[in-house]
CSV table of C-alpha atoms and ligand atoms in Angstrom, one decimal:
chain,number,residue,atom,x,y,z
K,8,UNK,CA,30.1,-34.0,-6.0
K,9,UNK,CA,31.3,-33.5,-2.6
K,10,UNK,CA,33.6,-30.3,-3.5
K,11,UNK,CA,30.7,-28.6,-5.4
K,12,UNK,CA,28.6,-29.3,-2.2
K,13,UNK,CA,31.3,-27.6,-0.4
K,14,UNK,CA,31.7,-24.5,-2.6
K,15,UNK,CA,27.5,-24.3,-2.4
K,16,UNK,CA,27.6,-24.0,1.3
K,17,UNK,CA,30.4,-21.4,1.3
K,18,UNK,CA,28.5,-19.5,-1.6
K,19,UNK,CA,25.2,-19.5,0.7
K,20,UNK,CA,27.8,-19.1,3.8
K,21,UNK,CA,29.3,-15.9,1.9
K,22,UNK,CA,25.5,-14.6,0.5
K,23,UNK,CA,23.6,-14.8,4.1
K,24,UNK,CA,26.8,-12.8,5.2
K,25,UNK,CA,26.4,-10.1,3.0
K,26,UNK,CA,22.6,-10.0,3.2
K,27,UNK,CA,23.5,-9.5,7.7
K,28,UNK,CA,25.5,-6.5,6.4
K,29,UNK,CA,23.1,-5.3,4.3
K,30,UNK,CA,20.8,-5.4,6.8
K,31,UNK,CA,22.9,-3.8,9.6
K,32,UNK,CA,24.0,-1.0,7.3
K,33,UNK,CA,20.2,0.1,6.3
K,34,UNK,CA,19.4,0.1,10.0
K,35,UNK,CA,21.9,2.5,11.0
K,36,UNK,CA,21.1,4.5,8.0
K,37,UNK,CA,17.7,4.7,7.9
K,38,UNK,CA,18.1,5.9,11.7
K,39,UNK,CA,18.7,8.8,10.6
K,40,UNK,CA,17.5,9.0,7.5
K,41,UNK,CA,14.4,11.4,8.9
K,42,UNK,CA,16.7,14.0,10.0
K,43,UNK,CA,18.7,14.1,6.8
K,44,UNK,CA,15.1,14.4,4.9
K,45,UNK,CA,16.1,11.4,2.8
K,46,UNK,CA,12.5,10.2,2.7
K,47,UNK,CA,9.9,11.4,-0.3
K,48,UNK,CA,6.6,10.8,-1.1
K,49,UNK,CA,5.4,9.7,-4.9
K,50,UNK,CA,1.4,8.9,-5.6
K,51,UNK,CA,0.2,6.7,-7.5
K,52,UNK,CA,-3.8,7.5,-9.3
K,53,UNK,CA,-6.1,4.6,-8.3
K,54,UNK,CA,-9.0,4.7,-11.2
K,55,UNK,CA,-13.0,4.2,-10.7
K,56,UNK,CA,-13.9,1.9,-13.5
K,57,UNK,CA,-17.9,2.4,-12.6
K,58,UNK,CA,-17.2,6.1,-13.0
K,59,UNK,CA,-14.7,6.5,-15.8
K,60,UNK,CA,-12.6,8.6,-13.4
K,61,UNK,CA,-9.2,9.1,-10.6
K,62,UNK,CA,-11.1,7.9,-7.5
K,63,UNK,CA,-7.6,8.7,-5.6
K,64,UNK,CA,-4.0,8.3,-5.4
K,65,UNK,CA,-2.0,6.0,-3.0
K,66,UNK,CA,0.7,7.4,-1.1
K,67,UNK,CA,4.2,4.8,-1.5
K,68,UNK,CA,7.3,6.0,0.4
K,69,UNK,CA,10.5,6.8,-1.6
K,70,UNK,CA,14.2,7.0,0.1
K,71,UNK,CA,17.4,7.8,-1.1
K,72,UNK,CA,20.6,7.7,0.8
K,73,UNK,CA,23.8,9.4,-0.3
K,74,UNK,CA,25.6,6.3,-0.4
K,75,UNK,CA,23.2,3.2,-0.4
K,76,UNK,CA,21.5,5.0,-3.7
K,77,UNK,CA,17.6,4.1,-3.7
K,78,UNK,CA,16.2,1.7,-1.0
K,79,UNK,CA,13.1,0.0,-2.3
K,80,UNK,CA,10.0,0.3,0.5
K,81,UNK,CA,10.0,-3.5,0.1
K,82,UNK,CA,13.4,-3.6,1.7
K,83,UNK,CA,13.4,-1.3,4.4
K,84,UNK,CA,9.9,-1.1,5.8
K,85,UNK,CA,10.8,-4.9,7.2
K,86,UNK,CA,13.4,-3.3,8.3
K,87,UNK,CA,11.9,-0.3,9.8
K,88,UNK,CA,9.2,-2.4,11.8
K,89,UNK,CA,12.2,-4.7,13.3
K,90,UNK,CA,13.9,-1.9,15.0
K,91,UNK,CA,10.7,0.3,16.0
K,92,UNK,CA,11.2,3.3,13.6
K,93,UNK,CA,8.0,2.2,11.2
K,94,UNK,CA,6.4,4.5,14.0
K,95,UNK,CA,8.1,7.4,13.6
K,96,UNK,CA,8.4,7.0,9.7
K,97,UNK,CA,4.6,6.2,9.4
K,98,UNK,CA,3.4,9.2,11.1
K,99,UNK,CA,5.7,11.0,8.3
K,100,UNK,CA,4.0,9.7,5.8
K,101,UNK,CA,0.8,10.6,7.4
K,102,UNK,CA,1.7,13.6,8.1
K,103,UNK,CA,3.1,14.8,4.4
K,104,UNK,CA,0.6,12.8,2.3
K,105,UNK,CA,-2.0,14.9,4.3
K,106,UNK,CA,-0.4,18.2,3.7
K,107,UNK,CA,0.4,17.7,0.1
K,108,UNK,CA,-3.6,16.6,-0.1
K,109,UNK,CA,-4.2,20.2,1.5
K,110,UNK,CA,-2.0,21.7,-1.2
K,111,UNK,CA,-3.8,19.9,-4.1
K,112,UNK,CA,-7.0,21.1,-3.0
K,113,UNK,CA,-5.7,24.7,-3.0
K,114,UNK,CA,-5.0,24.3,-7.1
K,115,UNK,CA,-8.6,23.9,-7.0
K,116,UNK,CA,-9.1,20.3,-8.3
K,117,UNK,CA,-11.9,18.5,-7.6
K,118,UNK,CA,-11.1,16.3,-4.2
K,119,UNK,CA,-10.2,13.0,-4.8
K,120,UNK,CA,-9.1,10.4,-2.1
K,121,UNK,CA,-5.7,9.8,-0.3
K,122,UNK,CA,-4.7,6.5,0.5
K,123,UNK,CA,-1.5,5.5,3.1
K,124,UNK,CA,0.0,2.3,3.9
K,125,UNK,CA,-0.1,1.8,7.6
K,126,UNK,CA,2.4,-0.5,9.2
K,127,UNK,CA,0.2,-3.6,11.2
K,128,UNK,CA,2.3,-2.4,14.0
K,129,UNK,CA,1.7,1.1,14.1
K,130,UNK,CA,-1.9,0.3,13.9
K,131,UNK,CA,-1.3,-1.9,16.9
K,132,UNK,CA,0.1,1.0,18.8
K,133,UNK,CA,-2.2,2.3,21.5
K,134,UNK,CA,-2.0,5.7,20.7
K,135,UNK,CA,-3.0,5.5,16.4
K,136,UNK,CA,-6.1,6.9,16.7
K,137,UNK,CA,-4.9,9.6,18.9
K,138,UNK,CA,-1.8,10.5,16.6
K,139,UNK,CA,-4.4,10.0,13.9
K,140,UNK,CA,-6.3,12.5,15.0
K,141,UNK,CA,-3.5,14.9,16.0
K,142,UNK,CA,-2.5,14.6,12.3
K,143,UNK,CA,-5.6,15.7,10.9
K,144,UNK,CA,-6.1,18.6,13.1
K,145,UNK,CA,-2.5,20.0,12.7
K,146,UNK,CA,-2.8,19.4,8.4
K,147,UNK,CA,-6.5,20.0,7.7
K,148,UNK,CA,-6.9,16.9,5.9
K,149,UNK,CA,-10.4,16.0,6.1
K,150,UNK,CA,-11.0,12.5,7.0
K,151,UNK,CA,-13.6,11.9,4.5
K,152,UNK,CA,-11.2,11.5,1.8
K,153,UNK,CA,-8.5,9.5,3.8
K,154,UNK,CA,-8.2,5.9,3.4
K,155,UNK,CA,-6.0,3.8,5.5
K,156,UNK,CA,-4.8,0.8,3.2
K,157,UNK,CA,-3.9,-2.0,6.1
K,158,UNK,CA,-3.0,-5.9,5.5
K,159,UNK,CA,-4.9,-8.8,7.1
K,160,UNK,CA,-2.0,-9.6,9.6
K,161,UNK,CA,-3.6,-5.9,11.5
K,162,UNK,CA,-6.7,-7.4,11.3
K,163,UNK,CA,-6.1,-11.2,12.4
K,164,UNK,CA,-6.0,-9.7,16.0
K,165,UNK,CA,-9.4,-8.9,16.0
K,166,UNK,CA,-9.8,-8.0,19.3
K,167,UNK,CA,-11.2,-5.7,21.2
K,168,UNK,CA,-8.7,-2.7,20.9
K,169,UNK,CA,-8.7,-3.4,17.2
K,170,UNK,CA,-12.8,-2.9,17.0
K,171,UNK,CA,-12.7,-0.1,19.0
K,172,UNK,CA,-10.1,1.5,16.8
K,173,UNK,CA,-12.3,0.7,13.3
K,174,UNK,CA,-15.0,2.0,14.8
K,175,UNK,CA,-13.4,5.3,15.4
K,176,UNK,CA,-11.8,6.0,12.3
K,177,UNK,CA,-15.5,4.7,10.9
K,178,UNK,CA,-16.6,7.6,12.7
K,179,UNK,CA,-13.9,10.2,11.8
K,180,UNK,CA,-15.1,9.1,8.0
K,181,UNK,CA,-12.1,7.1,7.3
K,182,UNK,CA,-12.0,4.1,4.9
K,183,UNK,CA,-10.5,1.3,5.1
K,184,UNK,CA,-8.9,-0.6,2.6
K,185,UNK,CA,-7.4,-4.3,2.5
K,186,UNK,CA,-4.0,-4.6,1.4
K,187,UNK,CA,-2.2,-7.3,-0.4
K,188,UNK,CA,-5.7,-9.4,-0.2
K,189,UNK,CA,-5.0,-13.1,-1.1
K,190,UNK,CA,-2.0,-13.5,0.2
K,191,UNK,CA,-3.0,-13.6,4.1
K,192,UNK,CA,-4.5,-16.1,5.9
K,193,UNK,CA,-8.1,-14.3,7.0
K,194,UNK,CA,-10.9,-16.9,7.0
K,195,UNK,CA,-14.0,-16.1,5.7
K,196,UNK,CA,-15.8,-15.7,9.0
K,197,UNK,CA,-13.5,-13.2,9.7
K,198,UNK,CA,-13.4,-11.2,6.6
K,199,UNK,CA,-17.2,-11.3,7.0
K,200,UNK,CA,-16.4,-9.0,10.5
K,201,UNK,CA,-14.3,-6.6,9.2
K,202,UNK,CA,-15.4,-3.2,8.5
K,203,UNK,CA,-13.5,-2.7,5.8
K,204,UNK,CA,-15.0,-1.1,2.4
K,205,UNK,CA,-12.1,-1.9,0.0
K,206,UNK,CA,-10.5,-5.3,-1.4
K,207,UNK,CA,-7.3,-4.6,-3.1
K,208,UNK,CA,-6.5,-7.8,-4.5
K,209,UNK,CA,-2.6,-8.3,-4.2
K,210,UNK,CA,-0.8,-8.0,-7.5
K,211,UNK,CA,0.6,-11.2,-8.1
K,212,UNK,CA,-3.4,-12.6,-9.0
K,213,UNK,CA,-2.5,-10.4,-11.6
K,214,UNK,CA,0.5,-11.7,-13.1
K,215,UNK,CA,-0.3,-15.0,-14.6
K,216,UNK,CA,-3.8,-14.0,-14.8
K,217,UNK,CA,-3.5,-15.7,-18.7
K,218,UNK,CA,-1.1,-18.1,-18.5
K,219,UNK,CA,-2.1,-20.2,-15.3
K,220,UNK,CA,-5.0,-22.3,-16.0
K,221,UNK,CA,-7.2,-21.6,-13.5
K,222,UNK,CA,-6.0,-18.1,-12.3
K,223,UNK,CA,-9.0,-16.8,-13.7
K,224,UNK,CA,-11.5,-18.8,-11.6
K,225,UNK,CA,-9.4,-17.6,-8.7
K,226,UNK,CA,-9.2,-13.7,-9.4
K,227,UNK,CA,-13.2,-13.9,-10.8
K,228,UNK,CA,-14.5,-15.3,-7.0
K,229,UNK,CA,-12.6,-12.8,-5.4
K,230,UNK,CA,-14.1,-10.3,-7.2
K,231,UNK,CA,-16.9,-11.8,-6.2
K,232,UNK,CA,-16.6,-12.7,-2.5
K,233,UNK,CA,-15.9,-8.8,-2.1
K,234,UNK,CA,-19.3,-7.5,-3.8
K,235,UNK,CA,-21.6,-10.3,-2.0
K,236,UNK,CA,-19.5,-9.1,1.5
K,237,UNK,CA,-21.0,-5.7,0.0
K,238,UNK,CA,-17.3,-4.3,-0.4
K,239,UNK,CA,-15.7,-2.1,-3.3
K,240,UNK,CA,-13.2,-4.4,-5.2
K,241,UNK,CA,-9.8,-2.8,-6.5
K,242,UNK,CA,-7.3,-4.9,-8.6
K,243,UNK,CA,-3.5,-3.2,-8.3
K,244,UNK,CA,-0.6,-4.1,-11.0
K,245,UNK,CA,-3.1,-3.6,-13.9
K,246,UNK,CA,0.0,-3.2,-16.8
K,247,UNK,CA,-1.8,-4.6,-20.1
K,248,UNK,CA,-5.8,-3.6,-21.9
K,249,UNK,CA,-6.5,-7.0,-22.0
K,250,UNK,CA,-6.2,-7.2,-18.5
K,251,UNK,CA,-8.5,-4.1,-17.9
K,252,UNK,CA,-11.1,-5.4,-20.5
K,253,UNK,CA,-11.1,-8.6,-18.4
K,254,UNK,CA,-11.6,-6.8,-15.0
K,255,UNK,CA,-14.2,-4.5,-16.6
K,256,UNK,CA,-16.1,-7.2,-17.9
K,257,UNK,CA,-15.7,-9.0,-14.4
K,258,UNK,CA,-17.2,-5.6,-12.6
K,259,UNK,CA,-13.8,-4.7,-10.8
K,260,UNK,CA,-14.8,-1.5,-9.1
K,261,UNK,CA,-11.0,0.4,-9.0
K,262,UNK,CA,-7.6,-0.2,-11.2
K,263,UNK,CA,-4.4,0.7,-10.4
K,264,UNK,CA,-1.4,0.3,-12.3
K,265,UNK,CA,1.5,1.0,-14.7
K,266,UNK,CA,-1.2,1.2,-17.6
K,267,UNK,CA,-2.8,4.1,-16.1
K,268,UNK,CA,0.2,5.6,-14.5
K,269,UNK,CA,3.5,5.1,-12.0
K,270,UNK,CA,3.3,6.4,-9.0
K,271,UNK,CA,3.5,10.4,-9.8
K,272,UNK,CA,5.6,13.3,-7.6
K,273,UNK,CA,3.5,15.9,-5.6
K,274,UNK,CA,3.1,18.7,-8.5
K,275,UNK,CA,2.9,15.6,-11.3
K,276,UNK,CA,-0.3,14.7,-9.7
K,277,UNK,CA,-2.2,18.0,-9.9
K,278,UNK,CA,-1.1,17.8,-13.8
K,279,UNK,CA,-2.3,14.4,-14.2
K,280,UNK,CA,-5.7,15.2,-12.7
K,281,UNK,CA,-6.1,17.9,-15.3
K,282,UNK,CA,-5.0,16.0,-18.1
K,283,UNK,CA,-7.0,13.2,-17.8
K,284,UNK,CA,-10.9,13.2,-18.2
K,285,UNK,CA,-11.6,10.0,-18.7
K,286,UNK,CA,-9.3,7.0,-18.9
A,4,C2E,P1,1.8,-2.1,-1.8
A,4,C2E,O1,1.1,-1.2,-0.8
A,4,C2E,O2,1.1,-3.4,-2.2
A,4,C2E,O3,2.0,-1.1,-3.1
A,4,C2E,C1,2.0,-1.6,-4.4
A,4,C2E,C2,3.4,-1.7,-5.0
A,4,C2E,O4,3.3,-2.1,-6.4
A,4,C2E,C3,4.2,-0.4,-5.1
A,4,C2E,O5,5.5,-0.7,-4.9
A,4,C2E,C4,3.9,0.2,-6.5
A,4,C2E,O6,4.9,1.1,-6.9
A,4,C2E,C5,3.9,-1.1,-7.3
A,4,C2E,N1,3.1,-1.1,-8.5
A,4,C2E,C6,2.0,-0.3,-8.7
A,4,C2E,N2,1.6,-0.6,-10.0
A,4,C2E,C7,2.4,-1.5,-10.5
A,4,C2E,C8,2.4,-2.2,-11.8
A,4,C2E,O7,1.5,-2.0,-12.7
A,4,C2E,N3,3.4,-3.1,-12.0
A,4,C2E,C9,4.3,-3.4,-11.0
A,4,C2E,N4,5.3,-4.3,-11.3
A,4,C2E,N5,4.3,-2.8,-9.8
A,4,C2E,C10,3.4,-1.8,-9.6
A,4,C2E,P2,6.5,0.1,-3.9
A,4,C2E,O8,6.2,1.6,-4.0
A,4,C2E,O9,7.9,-0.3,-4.2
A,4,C2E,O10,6.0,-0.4,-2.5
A,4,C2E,C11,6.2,-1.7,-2.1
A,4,C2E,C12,5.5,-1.9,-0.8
A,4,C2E,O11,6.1,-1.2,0.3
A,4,C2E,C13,4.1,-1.5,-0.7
A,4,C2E,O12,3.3,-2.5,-1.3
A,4,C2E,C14,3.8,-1.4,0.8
A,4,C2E,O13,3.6,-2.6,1.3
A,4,C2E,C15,5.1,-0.9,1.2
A,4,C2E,N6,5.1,0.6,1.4
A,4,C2E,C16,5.3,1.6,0.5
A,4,C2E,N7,5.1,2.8,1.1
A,4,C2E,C17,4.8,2.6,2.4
A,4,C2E,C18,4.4,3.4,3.5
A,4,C2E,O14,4.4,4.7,3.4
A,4,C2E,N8,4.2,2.8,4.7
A,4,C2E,C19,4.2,1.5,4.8
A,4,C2E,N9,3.9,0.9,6.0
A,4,C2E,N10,4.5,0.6,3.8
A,4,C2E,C20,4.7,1.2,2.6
A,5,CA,CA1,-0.9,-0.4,-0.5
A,6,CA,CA1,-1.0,-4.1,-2.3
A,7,CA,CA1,2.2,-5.6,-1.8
């Protein structure tokens, strides 16, 4: 009816309102959020099935305000990119991931790999390979167990600057990693370019993986497409065995997920890498 029309377009009125609040108030919080140190790291282990062992962890960014409680990444980072800070806040994250890598190499553990998100904008940013660079000199990180996990949208400009960039962190001995693969537009001329060495198929491919008819067809070529483009394949939000025994069986090269373990603090990991053996 007319009134009940009128009530929905005040309730969406009233809900896009709050959601412009929302928005305003992370932005002048997480403006300073840097200063305040309200930003953490946690890592999450991403598992070699070929090898029965923790090929790495990925770092995922963690912040807590005093009032606002815990911001999900999911929230913010949108956010972050809108008003320019991604750039300062990503070269944080480089920054810390690669000094607690330096620490977890002090234990004495045997290396393993470090993965970080980058932003599609900071990787558009002239100077990335530079601050790249300046990053690894000033932590000690060695670049050939750094991964850079980016998303197709960094890649769709393929242009010049962007080959110019792979090609020097191919160099440096940095991998690359696809991010969120499947839910981006890349064609498959293009994917065919890109020197990537790692599909991480997005986790949604994961979720009905049982219950949609033809999910498995779907998950199974991608697998597939990323071996005959002679590229590692890693599946992310692995929660359940039957999904692992299905990946193993379909030759998925890397798992990561709840079933092996959340994403872990900084002195969790060093335990978790001793505890486990074999998965
Ligand atoms: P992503 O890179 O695709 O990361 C995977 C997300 O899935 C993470 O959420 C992780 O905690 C979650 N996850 C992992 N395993 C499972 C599972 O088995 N089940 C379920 N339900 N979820 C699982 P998180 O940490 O909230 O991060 C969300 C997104 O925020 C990331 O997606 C990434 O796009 C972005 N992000 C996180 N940290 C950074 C960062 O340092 N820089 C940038 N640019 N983006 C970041
Ligand atoms: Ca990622
Ligand atoms: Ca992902
Ligand atoms: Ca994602």
């Amino acid at each position: 009816s007319k009134r009940t029309g009128k009530n929905q377009i005040k309730e969406f009125e009233e809900e896009s309102r709050q959601q412009i609040l929302r928005t305003v108030e992370i932005e002048k919080a997480l403006a300073q959020a840097l200063d305040r140190s309200e930003f953490s790291l946690v890592y999450q282990p991403k598992v070699s099935l070929t090898q029965n062992r923790l090929e790495g962890v990925e770092a995922l960014l963690r912040w807590h305000h005093p009032v606002l409680g815990h911001v999900g990444p999911d929230e913010f980072i949108p956010i972050a990119e809108n008003t320019g800070l991604i750039h300062q806040i990503g070269t944080w994250v480089l920054r810390e991931s690669c000094l607690a890598w330096v620490r977890w190499q002090k234990t004495g553990v045997k290396p393993f790999t470090l993965s970080v998100n980058v932003s599609p904008l900071q990787f558009a940013r002239e100077d990335f390979v530079d601050t790249l660079q300046a990053t690894l000199d000033a932590t000690g990180m060695d670049p050939m167990f750094l991964e850079l996990e980016v998303t197709e949208s960094s890649m769709l400009s393929y242009e010049q600057s962007t080959r110019e960039k792979l090609a020097q962190l191919h160099q440096f001995g940095i991998m690359i990693s696809l991010d969120d693969f499947g839910t981006g537009y890349s064609s498959f001329r293009q994917l065919r370019e890109l020197p990537v060495q790692v599909l991480k198929i997005d986790r949604s491919f994961i979720v009905n993986l049982f219950t949609d008819r033809n999910q498995e067809a779907i998950v199974r070529s991608m697998i597939q497409l990323g071996h005959n483009l002679g590229m590692k394949v890693l599946m992310e939000g692995v929660e359940t065995s039957d999904q692992l025994e299905w990946l193993l069986n379909e030759q998925c090269d890397y798992v990561q997920g709840y079933y092996f373990s959340r994403p872990l603090r900084e002195k969790e990991v060093v335990k978790h890498v001793k505890s486990v053996t074999t998965y």
